[in-house]
PDB file of C-alpha atoms in Angstrom:
ATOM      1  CA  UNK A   1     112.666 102.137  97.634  1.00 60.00           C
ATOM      2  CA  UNK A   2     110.179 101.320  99.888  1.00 68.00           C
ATOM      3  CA  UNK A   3     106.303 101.443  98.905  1.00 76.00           C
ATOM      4  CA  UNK A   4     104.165 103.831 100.905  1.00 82.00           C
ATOM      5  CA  UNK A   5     101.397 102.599  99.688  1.00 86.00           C
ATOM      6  CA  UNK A   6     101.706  99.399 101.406  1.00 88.00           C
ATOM      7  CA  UNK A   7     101.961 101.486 104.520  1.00 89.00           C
ATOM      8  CA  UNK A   8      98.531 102.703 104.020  1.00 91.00           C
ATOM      9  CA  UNK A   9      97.512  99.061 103.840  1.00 91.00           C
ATOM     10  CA  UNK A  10      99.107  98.272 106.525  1.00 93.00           C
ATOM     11  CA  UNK A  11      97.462 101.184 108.751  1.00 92.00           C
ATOM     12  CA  UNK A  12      94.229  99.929 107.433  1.00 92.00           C
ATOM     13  CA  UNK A  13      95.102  96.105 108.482  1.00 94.00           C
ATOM     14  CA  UNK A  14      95.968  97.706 111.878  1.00 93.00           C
ATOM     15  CA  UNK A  15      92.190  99.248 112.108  1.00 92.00           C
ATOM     16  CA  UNK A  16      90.678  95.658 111.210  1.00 93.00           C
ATOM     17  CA  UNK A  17      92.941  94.391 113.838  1.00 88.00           C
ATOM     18  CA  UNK A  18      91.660  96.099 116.182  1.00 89.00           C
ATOM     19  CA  UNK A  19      88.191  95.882 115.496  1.00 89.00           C
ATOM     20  CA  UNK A  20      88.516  92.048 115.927  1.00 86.00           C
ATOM     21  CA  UNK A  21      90.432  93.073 118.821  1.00 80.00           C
ATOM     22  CA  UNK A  22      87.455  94.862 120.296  1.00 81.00           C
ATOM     23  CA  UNK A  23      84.821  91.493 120.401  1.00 81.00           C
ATOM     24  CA  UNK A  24      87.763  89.767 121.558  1.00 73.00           C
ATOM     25  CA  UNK A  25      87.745  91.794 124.660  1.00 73.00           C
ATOM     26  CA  UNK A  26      84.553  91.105 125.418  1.00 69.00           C
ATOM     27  CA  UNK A  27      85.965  87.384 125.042  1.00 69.00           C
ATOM     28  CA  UNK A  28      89.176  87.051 127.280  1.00 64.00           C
ATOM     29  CA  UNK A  29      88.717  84.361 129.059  1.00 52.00           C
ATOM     30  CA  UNK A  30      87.954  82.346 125.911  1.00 55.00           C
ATOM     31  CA  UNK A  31      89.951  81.023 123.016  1.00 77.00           C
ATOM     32  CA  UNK A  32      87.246  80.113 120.761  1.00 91.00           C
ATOM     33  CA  UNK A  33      85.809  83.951 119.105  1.00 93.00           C
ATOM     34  CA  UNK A  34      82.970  84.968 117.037  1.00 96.00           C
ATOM     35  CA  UNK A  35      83.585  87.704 115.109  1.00 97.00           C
ATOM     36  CA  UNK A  36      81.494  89.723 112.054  1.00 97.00           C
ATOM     37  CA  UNK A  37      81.947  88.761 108.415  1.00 97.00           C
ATOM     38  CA  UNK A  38      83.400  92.206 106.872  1.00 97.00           C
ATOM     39  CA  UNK A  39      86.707  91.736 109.899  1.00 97.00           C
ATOM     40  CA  UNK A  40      86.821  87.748 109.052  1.00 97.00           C
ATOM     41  CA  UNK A  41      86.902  88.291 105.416  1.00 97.00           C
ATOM     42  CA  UNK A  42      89.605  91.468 106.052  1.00 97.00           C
ATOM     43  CA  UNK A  43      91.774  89.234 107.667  1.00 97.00           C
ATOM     44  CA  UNK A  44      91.404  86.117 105.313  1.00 98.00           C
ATOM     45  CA  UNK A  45      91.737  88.649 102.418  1.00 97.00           C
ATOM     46  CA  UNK A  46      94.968  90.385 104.471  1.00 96.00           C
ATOM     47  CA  UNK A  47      96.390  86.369 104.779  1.00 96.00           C
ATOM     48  CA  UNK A  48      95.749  85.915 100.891  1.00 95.00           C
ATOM     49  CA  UNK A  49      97.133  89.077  99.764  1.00 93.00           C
ATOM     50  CA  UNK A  50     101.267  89.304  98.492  1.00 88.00           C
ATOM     51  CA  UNK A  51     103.309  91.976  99.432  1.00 81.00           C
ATOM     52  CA  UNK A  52     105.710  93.191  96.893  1.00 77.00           C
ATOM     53  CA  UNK A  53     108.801  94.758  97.138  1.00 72.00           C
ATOM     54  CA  UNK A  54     111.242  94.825  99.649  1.00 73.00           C
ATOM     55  CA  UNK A  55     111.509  96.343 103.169  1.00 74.00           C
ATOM     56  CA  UNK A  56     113.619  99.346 103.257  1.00 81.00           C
ATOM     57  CA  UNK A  57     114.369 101.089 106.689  1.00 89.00           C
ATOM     58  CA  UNK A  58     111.325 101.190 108.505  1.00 89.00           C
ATOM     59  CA  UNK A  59     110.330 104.342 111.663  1.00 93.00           C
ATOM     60  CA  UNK A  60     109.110 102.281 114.666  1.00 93.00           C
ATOM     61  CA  UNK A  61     105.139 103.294 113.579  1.00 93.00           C
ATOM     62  CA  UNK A  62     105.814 101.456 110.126  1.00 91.00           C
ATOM     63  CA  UNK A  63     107.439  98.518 111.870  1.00 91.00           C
ATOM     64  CA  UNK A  64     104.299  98.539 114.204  1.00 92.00           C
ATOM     65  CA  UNK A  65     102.222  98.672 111.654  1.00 91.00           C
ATOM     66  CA  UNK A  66     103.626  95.529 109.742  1.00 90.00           C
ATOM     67  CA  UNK A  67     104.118  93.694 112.494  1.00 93.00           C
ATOM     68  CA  UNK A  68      99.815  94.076 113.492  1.00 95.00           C
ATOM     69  CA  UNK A  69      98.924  93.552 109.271  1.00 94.00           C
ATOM     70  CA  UNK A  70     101.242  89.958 109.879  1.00 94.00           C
ATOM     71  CA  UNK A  71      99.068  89.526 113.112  1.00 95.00           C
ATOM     72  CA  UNK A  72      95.725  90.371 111.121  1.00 96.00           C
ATOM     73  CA  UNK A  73      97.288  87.667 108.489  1.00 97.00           C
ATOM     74  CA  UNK A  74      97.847  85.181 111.083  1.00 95.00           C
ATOM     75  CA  UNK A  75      94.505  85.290 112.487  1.00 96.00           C
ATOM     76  CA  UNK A  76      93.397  85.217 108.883  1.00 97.00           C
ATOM     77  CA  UNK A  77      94.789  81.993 108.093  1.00 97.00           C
ATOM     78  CA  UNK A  78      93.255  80.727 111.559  1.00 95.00           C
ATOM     79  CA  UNK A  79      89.630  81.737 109.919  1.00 97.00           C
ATOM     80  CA  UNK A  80      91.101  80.108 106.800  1.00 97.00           C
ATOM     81  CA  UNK A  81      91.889  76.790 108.162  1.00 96.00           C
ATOM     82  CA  UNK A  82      89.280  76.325 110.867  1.00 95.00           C
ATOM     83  CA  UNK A  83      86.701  78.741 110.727  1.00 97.00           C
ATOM     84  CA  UNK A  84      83.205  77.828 110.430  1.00 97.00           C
ATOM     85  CA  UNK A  85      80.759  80.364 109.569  1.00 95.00           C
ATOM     86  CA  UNK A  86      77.175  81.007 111.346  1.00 95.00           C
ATOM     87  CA  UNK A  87      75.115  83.264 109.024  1.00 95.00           C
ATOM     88  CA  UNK A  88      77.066  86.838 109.400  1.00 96.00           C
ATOM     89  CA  UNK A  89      79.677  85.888 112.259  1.00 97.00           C
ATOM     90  CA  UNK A  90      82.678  83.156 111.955  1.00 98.00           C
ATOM     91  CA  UNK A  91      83.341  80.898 114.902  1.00 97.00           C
ATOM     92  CA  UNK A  92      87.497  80.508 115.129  1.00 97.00           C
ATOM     93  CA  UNK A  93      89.639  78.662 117.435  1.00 93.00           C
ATOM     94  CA  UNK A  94      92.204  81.370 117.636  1.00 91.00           C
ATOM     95  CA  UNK A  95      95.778  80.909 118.889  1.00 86.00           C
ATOM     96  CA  UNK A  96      96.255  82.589 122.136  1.00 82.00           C
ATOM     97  CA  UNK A  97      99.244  85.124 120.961  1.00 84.00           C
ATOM     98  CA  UNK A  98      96.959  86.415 117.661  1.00 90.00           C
ATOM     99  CA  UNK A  99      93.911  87.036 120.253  1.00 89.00           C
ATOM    100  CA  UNK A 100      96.353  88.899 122.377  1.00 88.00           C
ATOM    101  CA  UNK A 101      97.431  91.147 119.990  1.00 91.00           C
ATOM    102  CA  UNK A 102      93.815  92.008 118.117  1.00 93.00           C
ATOM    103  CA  UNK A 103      93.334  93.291 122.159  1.00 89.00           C
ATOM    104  CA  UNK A 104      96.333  94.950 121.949  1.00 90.00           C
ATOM    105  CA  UNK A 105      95.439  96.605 118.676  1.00 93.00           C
ATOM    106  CA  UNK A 106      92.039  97.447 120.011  1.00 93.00           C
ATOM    107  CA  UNK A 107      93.698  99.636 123.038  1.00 91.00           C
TER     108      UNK A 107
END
């Protein structure tokens, strides 16, 4: 049986996307982002978390929306790994595919 529940996390890890989405725009034509503590600790916190139970059949939205919560994840482990943090922002290198779809989220 699948959990809804996670599907409410998931639509909630598809808001924070998008809101790093959102100063990414304002970013395109770089690679290296700043973005604001509460969305870099969301992600890092989204990258940390474990999912349990299995995937049952999924509607396109709910595949949509776990496939942006693994983006937020990715991006988390990038602020993870490499971040470095400037007072209330984090400076991360992100790969070009996870800035793409935080824009994409934001849209």
């Amino acid at each position: 049986m699948v959990d809804q529940e996670q599907y409410v996390r998931y639509r909630e890890d598809s808001k924070v996307l998008a809101a790093i989405g959102a100063h990414v725009d304002a970013q395109v034509g770089r690679v290296t982002v700043r973005l604001p503590r509460a969305v870099a600790e969301a992600a890092v916190g989204a990258w940390d978390r474990e999912e349990v139970g299995g995937l049952g059949e999924e509607t396109h939205e709910q595949y949509a929306l776990r496939d942006q919560a693994a983006e937020l994840a990715l991006i988390g482990l990038a602020i993870s790994q490499r971040g470095r943090w400037d007072g209330e922002e984090v400076v991360v290198d992100l790969d070009v595919a996870s800035a793409g779809a935080a824009l994409r989220a934001s849209q």
